[in-house]
Tab-separated table of C-alpha atoms in Angstrom:
chain	number	residue	atom	x	y	z
O	17	ALA	CA	86.464	100.662	128.395
O	18	ILE	CA	85.962	101.579	124.648
O	19	ALA	CA	81.987	101.201	124.987
O	20	SER	CA	82.227	104.144	127.560
O	21	ALA	CA	85.216	106.205	126.366
O	22	GLU	CA	84.206	110.025	125.618
O	23	THR	CA	87.783	110.979	124.260
O	24	PHE	CA	89.305	109.362	121.232
O	25	VAL	CA	92.991	110.691	120.519
O	26	PHE	CA	94.417	110.024	116.918
O	27	ASP	CA	98.046	110.282	115.611
O	28	LYS	CA	98.175	111.903	112.102
O	29	THR	CA	100.788	109.980	110.198
O	30	GLY	CA	100.172	106.594	109.156
O	31	THR	CA	96.983	106.739	111.389
O	32	LEU	CA	94.565	109.278	109.911
O	33	THR	CA	96.692	109.458	106.760
O	34	VAL	CA	97.970	106.221	104.865
O	35	SER	CA	100.725	104.324	105.827
O	36	THR	CA	102.525	104.783	102.191
O	37	PRO	CA	103.067	108.485	101.665
O	38	SER	CA	105.294	109.584	98.795
O	39	VAL	CA	107.644	112.262	97.884
O	40	ALA	CA	105.937	115.089	96.091
O	41	GLU	CA	108.974	117.502	95.451
O	42	VAL	CA	112.555	117.769	96.250
O	43	VAL	CA	113.866	121.312	96.497
O	44	PRO	CA	117.591	121.941	96.435
O	45	PHE	CA	119.253	125.282	97.472
O	46	GLU	CA	122.407	126.934	95.824
O	47	GLY	CA	125.462	124.481	95.949
O	48	TYR	CA	123.446	121.278	95.744
O	49	ASP	CA	121.317	119.528	92.946
O	50	ARG	CA	118.085	117.768	93.308
O	51	ASP	CA	119.611	114.202	93.141
O	52	GLU	CA	122.245	114.790	95.765
O	53	VAL	CA	119.594	116.004	98.388
O	54	LEU	CA	117.321	112.838	97.551
O	55	ARG	CA	120.239	110.493	97.820
O	56	THR	CA	121.609	111.832	100.924
O	57	ALA	CA	118.195	111.855	102.573
O	58	ALA	CA	117.336	108.194	101.298
O	59	CYS	CA	120.873	107.221	102.759
O	60	LEU	CA	120.055	108.221	106.298
O	61	GLU	CA	116.271	107.295	106.024
O	62	GLU	CA	116.954	103.755	104.998
O	63	HIS	CA	117.667	102.595	108.550
O	64	PHE	CA	114.179	103.597	110.125
O	65	PRO	CA	110.887	102.083	109.728
O	66	HIS	CA	108.934	105.344	109.886
O	67	SER	CA	106.444	105.811	107.062
O	68	LEU	CA	108.036	108.986	105.788
O	69	ALA	CA	111.226	107.307	105.867
O	70	ARG	CA	110.295	104.737	103.368
O	71	ALA	CA	108.843	107.229	101.112
O	72	VAL	CA	112.107	108.822	100.611
O	73	VAL	CA	113.853	105.598	100.306
O	74	ARG	CA	111.038	104.196	97.892
O	75	GLN	CA	111.447	107.575	95.577
O	76	ALA	CA	115.236	107.022	95.461
O	77	GLU	CA	114.792	103.651	94.434
O	78	LEU	CA	112.273	104.490	91.682
O	79	GLU	CA	114.658	107.255	90.271
O	80	ALA	CA	117.569	104.761	90.301
O	81	LEU	CA	119.467	107.016	92.858
O	82	SER	CA	122.060	104.695	94.325
O	83	HIS	CA	122.517	105.720	97.966
O	84	LYS	CA	125.277	103.465	99.282
O	85	GLU	CA	126.213	104.545	102.767
O	86	LYS	CA	128.885	107.082	103.128
O	87	HIS	CA	128.097	108.515	106.402
O	88	SER	CA	128.933	107.786	110.008
O	89	THR	CA	126.975	106.303	112.771
O	90	ILE	CA	123.439	107.537	112.938
O	91	GLU	CA	121.766	108.870	115.914
O	92	TYR	CA	118.069	109.059	115.719
O	93	ILE	CA	116.465	111.646	117.795
O	94	ALA	CA	112.591	110.391	118.508
O	95	ALA	CA	110.146	112.741	116.876
O	96	HIS	CA	112.702	115.248	115.916
O	97	GLY	CA	115.071	113.634	113.074
O	98	ILE	CA	118.462	112.201	112.256
O	99	VAL	CA	122.114	113.368	113.229
O	100	SER	CA	125.283	111.904	111.297
O	101	HIS	CA	128.554	112.937	109.751
O	102	ILE	CA	129.836	112.700	105.957
O	103	GLY	CA	133.189	113.176	106.072
O	104	ALA	CA	134.021	116.389	108.381
O	105	ASP	CA	130.496	117.484	107.866
O	106	ARG	CA	127.592	117.124	110.308
O	107	VAL	CA	124.360	116.134	108.470
O	108	LEU	CA	120.765	116.603	109.863
O	109	LEU	CA	117.481	115.566	108.603
O	110	GLY	CA	114.231	116.098	110.178
O	111	SER	CA	111.486	118.926	111.015
O	112	ALA	CA	111.781	122.567	110.989
O	113	HIS	CA	111.648	122.458	114.771
O	114	PHE	CA	114.584	120.130	114.773
O	115	VAL	CA	116.853	121.465	112.071
O	116	PHE	CA	116.222	125.311	112.656
O	117	GLU	CA	115.694	125.687	116.541
O	118	ASP	CA	117.466	122.648	117.976
O	119	MET	CA	120.446	122.510	115.775
O	120	GLY	CA	120.705	126.206	115.028
O	121	ILE	CA	120.658	125.978	111.250
O	122	VAL	CA	119.721	129.736	109.939
O	123	PRO	CA	118.090	129.925	106.536
O	124	SER	CA	118.843	132.724	104.525
O	125	PRO	CA	116.020	135.132	103.532
O	126	GLU	CA	115.833	133.761	100.046
O	127	GLN	CA	115.622	130.171	101.309
O	128	GLN	CA	113.153	131.199	103.984
O	129	ALA	CA	110.922	132.946	101.165
O	130	ILE	CA	110.858	129.647	99.251
O	131	ILE	CA	109.894	127.460	102.295
O	132	GLU	CA	107.028	129.893	102.916
O	133	ARG	CA	105.762	129.525	99.403
O	134	LYS	CA	105.938	125.508	99.588
O	135	ARG	CA	104.468	125.245	103.135
O	136	GLY	CA	100.871	124.038	102.956
O	137	GLU	CA	99.357	120.763	103.300
O	138	ARG	CA	102.496	118.551	102.929
O	139	SER	CA	105.032	117.595	105.474
O	140	MET	CA	108.396	118.689	104.879
O	141	LEU	CA	111.884	117.324	105.835
O	142	TYR	CA	114.788	119.450	105.823
O	143	LEU	CA	118.432	118.379	105.125
O	144	ALA	CA	121.411	120.555	106.376
O	145	ILE	CA	124.876	119.791	105.471
O	146	GLY	CA	127.483	121.518	107.759
O	147	ASP	CA	126.023	124.782	108.820
O	148	ARG	CA	123.984	125.114	105.623
O	149	LEU	CA	120.760	124.328	104.578
O	150	ALA	CA	121.032	122.014	101.505
O	151	GLY	CA	117.197	121.574	100.709
O	152	PHE	CA	114.096	120.165	101.766
O	153	LEU	CA	111.612	117.333	100.632
O	154	CYS	CA	108.025	117.681	100.590
O	155	ILE	CA	105.957	114.613	101.442
O	156	GLU	CA	102.326	113.886	100.156
O	157	ASP	CA	100.628	112.268	102.908
O	158	PRO	CA	97.067	111.457	101.601
O	159	LEU	CA	94.204	110.900	103.915
O	160	ARG	CA	92.698	107.472	104.725
O	161	GLN	CA	89.371	107.254	102.852
O	162	ASP	CA	87.017	106.393	105.617
O	163	ALA	CA	88.897	108.670	108.147
O	164	ALA	CA	86.186	111.486	107.920
O	165	GLU	CA	83.560	108.904	108.000
O	166	THR	CA	85.061	107.368	111.158
O	167	ILE	CA	85.413	110.406	112.964
O	168	ARG	CA	81.618	111.331	112.070
O	169	ARG	CA	80.680	107.828	113.282
O	170	LEU	CA	82.173	108.388	116.637
O	171	HIS	CA	80.489	111.448	117.436
O	172	ASP	CA	77.308	109.853	116.459
O	173	THR	CA	77.961	107.330	119.052
O	174	GLY	CA	78.359	109.714	121.798
O	175	VAL	CA	82.045	110.525	121.849
O	176	LYS	CA	82.336	114.178	122.971
O	177	ARG	CA	85.931	114.772	121.839
O	178	VAL	CA	88.011	113.629	119.080
O	179	VAL	CA	91.550	114.963	119.051
O	180	MET	CA	94.230	114.764	116.534
O	181	LEU	CA	97.932	115.022	118.038
O	182	THR	CA	101.119	115.122	115.578
O	183	GLY	CA	104.670	116.083	115.586
O	184	ASP	CA	103.994	117.687	112.069
O	185	ASN	CA	103.865	121.574	111.598
O	186	PRO	CA	100.671	123.408	112.131
O	187	TYR	CA	99.947	124.169	108.672
O	188	VAL	CA	99.604	120.567	107.486
O	189	ALA	CA	97.819	119.803	111.086
O	190	ARG	CA	95.421	122.325	110.643
O	191	ALA	CA	94.725	121.405	106.927
O	192	VAL	CA	93.988	117.552	108.024
O	193	ALA	CA	92.103	118.595	110.851
O	194	GLY	CA	89.602	120.596	108.709
O	195	ARG	CA	89.160	117.713	106.238
O	196	VAL	CA	88.451	114.978	108.710
O	197	GLY	CA	86.414	116.670	111.273
O	198	VAL	CA	88.245	116.293	114.596
O	199	ASP	CA	87.237	118.524	117.486
O	200	GLU	CA	90.870	119.682	118.648
O	201	THR	CA	94.278	119.465	116.982
O	202	MET	CA	97.776	119.966	118.502
O	203	ALA	CA	100.950	120.217	116.353
O	204	GLN	CA	104.905	119.978	116.670
O	205	LEU	CA	104.323	117.435	119.767
O	206	LEU	CA	107.170	115.075	121.141
O	207	PRO	CA	106.301	111.544	122.283
O	208	GLU	CA	106.207	112.843	125.770
O	209	ASP	CA	103.972	115.697	125.031
O	210	LYS	CA	101.387	113.062	123.737
O	211	THR	CA	101.644	111.102	126.799
O	212	ARG	CA	101.204	113.735	129.014
O	213	LEU	CA	98.121	114.913	127.406
O	214	VAL	CA	96.562	111.504	127.312
O	215	GLN	CA	97.215	111.338	131.262
O	216	GLN	CA	95.703	114.612	131.752
O	217	TRP	CA	92.741	113.747	129.765
O	218	LYS	CA	92.436	110.397	131.904
O	219	GLN	CA	92.457	112.677	135.233
O	220	GLU	CA	89.779	114.864	133.967
O	221	GLY	CA	87.634	111.734	134.045
O	222	GLY	CA	86.160	109.343	131.398
O	223	SER	CA	88.149	106.668	129.466
O	224	VAL	CA	90.437	107.682	126.756
O	225	VAL	CA	91.330	105.762	123.756
O	226	MET	CA	94.599	106.332	121.825
O	227	VAL	CA	94.838	105.359	118.179
O	228	GLY	CA	98.627	105.216	116.731
O	229	ASP	CA	101.030	103.384	114.535
O	230	GLY	CA	104.541	104.488	115.136
O	231	ILE	CA	107.406	103.961	117.758
O	232	ASN	CA	106.790	107.560	118.934
O	233	ASP	CA	103.058	106.792	119.717
O	234	SER	CA	103.823	103.702	121.935
O	235	PRO	CA	104.137	105.684	125.387
O	236	ALA	CA	101.035	107.399	124.676
O	237	LEU	CA	99.173	104.209	123.557
O	238	ALA	CA	100.405	102.563	126.827
O	239	ALA	CA	99.139	105.288	128.917
O	240	ALA	CA	95.555	105.261	127.427
O	241	ASP	CA	92.594	103.219	129.065
O	242	VAL	CA	92.284	101.586	125.281
O	243	SER	CA	94.912	101.516	122.729
O	244	ILE	CA	94.449	100.756	118.873
O	245	ALA	CA	97.441	100.228	116.614
O	246	MET	CA	97.148	99.670	112.815
O	247	ARG	CA	98.357	96.459	111.552
O	248	SER	CA	100.741	98.304	109.299
O	249	GLY	CA	102.302	100.071	112.222
O	250	ALA	CA	105.518	99.507	114.181
O	251	ASP	CA	106.042	96.246	115.919
O	252	ILE	CA	106.368	97.960	119.427
O	253	ALA	CA	102.780	99.848	118.809
O	254	ARG	CA	101.107	96.459	117.768
O	255	GLU	CA	102.776	95.020	120.999
O	256	VAL	CA	101.439	97.690	123.362
O	257	ALA	CA	97.901	97.913	121.500
O	258	ASP	CA	95.029	96.369	123.222
O	259	VAL	CA	93.278	96.228	119.774
O	260	VAL	CA	94.939	95.820	116.452
O	261	LEU	CA	92.916	96.693	113.290
O	262	SER	CA	93.497	93.753	111.188
O	263	ASP	CA	92.899	95.203	108.019
O	264	ASN	CA	94.204	98.627	108.499
O	265	ARG	CA	90.670	100.248	107.940
O	266	LEU	CA	89.713	103.212	110.494
O	267	SER	CA	85.943	101.963	110.252
O	268	GLY	CA	87.220	98.987	112.375
O	269	ILE	CA	87.191	101.482	115.281
O	270	THR	CA	83.512	102.072	115.192
O	271	ASP	CA	83.218	98.406	114.974
O	272	ALA	CA	85.061	97.856	118.001
O	273	ARG	CA	82.991	100.625	119.902
O	274	ARG	CA	79.587	99.101	118.735
O	275	LEU	CA	80.866	95.752	119.819
O	276	GLY	CA	81.831	97.042	123.157
O	277	ARG	CA	78.576	98.864	123.617
O	278	GLY	CA	76.568	95.599	122.427
O	279	VAL	CA	78.373	93.589	124.931
O	280	MET	CA	77.794	96.011	127.943
O	281	ARG	CA	73.966	95.921	127.112
O	282	LYS	CA	74.048	92.041	127.321
O	283	ILE	CA	75.920	92.359	130.341
O	284	TYR	CA	73.390	94.893	132.066
O	285	GLY	CA	70.405	93.041	130.585
O	286	ASN	CA	71.418	89.657	131.927
O	287	TYR	CA	72.177	91.349	135.343
O	288	VAL	CA	68.748	92.781	135.340
O	289	MET	CA	66.957	89.857	134.367
O	290	ILE	CA	68.709	87.290	136.759
O	291	VAL	CA	68.644	89.559	139.856
O	292	GLY	CA	65.145	90.765	139.051
O	293	VAL	CA	63.555	87.235	138.540
O	294	ASN	CA	65.717	85.773	141.493
O	295	THR	CA	64.293	88.360	143.730
O	296	VAL	CA	60.932	87.704	143.039
O	297	LEU	CA	61.441	83.816	143.426
O	298	LEU	CA	62.934	84.668	146.913
O	299	GLY	CA	60.135	86.783	148.082
O	300	LEU	CA	57.471	84.308	146.671
O	301	GLY	CA	59.393	81.507	148.535
O	302	ILE	CA	59.545	83.609	151.757
O	303	LEU	CA	55.808	84.248	151.468
O	304	GLY	CA	54.829	80.882	150.749
O	305	GLY	CA	53.530	81.408	147.265
O	306	ILE	CA	55.700	78.744	145.429
O	307	THR	CA	57.357	75.587	146.547
O	308	PRO	CA	61.072	75.172	146.763
O	309	VAL	CA	60.954	72.853	143.865
O	310	LEU	CA	59.201	75.308	141.542
O	311	SER	CA	61.462	78.050	142.733
O	312	ALA	CA	64.701	76.034	141.940
O	313	LEU	CA	63.130	75.261	138.427
O	314	LEU	CA	62.390	78.733	137.763
O	315	HIS	CA	65.884	79.972	138.804
O	316	ASN	CA	67.495	77.089	136.647
O	317	LEU	CA	65.399	78.327	133.610
O	318	THR	CA	66.288	81.894	134.206
O	319	THR	CA	69.979	80.995	134.086
O	320	VAL	CA	69.447	78.959	130.813
O	321	GLY	CA	67.639	81.859	129.454
O	322	ALA	CA	70.314	84.285	130.213
O	323	ALA	CA	73.034	82.146	128.820
O	324	LEU	CA	71.130	81.827	125.461
O	325	TYR	CA	70.629	85.437	125.433
O	326	ALA	CA	74.361	85.870	125.752
O	327	LEU	CA	74.996	83.875	122.878
O	328	THR	CA	72.763	85.751	120.300
O	329	PRO	CA	74.759	88.219	117.991
O	330	VAL	CA	76.059	91.396	119.454
O	331	LEU	CA	75.680	93.239	116.103
O	332	LYS	CA	72.970	93.448	113.217
O	333	GLN	CA	73.726	91.641	110.455
O	334	GLY	CA	73.500	92.868	106.693
O	335	ARG	CA	75.132	96.286	107.444
O	336	PRO	CA	78.129	96.285	104.755
O	337	SER	CA	78.889	100.113	105.113
O	338	GLU	CA	79.791	99.637	108.971
O	339	THR	CA	81.314	96.187	108.741
O	340	GLY	CA	85.053	95.793	109.607
O	341	ARG	CA	87.295	93.609	111.882
O	342	ALA	CA	88.958	94.510	115.069
O	343	GLY	CA	91.425	91.831	116.075
O	344	CYS	CA	92.771	91.511	119.819
O	345	ALA	CA	96.466	91.652	120.486
O	346	GLY	CA	98.746	91.028	123.277
O	347	ARG	CA	99.903	93.834	125.570
O	348	SER	CA	103.144	94.178	127.297
O	349	GLY	CA	101.964	96.930	129.887
O	350	HIS	CA	98.745	98.938	130.906
O	351	GLY	CA	97.722	101.262	130.404
O	352	SER	CA	106.108	114.681	110.909
O	353	ASP	CA	108.084	115.639	110.301
O	354	HIS	CA	109.269	112.372	112.146
O	355	ASP	CA	105.524	112.271	113.795
């Protein structure tokens, strides 16, 4: 399936970008200070394995900001954000779509102006306490070094469409897409949106490969013809995946495609050789051109030859720029903002 796939779909956060993003800036609004915004965000995020959550918690630890739990039960809304309470105040942390549109927080004109100035190539997490916007965190989400090269090589192998799907905002999505060279990008997607798109592309014809790393990617991974997960990704993503990139390098995807194409060439080559030779032997035997003993001998030699050909290496050696390892993983079913 990976040899014939014409559509490759990539998640952004933790897949095309590194799995260890960092907090680049914390911007508090009136009535709150920077440390309070970061401390509260870390207090909420420490319960979740997402890469952006780890970045927030790590930054609080680096600054020695104690974030002992003072909130009530946390509700995590996948691909949206977090809802909890501190005392009588409702606390929200997540994407602009979640905080502003779903939960009804309205930033003041001054706050909106600051947000617009800061919006760009960074992901943003918004913190609201009560019915007020307390501040936001800018997350630096660097690209993987081999992301652009991997996309280029996929195109070179005949992949017609490379798509990036993300729950992040359109500004960040367009910036990343331009740097890695994908054909299409879609932003502010929910997990069900990603799954629906994968299923749609499958129905249009051709195999679809989905590459992701997070809990939110798991439904789309399960829906794809071939699912690929990063070793550093969530446990459920690795469990669902057909292939796990054991060293977290995207170049392993092109290695997997080259392996698949090489294996298919061997299969077709053996098929043509065995069917062709045996057809000739049958014809000669019917016409009396060879004896049954010679026919049996040649038939068995053909079988041995096909077996020896199948044992030869699939990939050429001595190409370190294209090396990589793709490890097989079990699968339980076939087939950001908190991205």
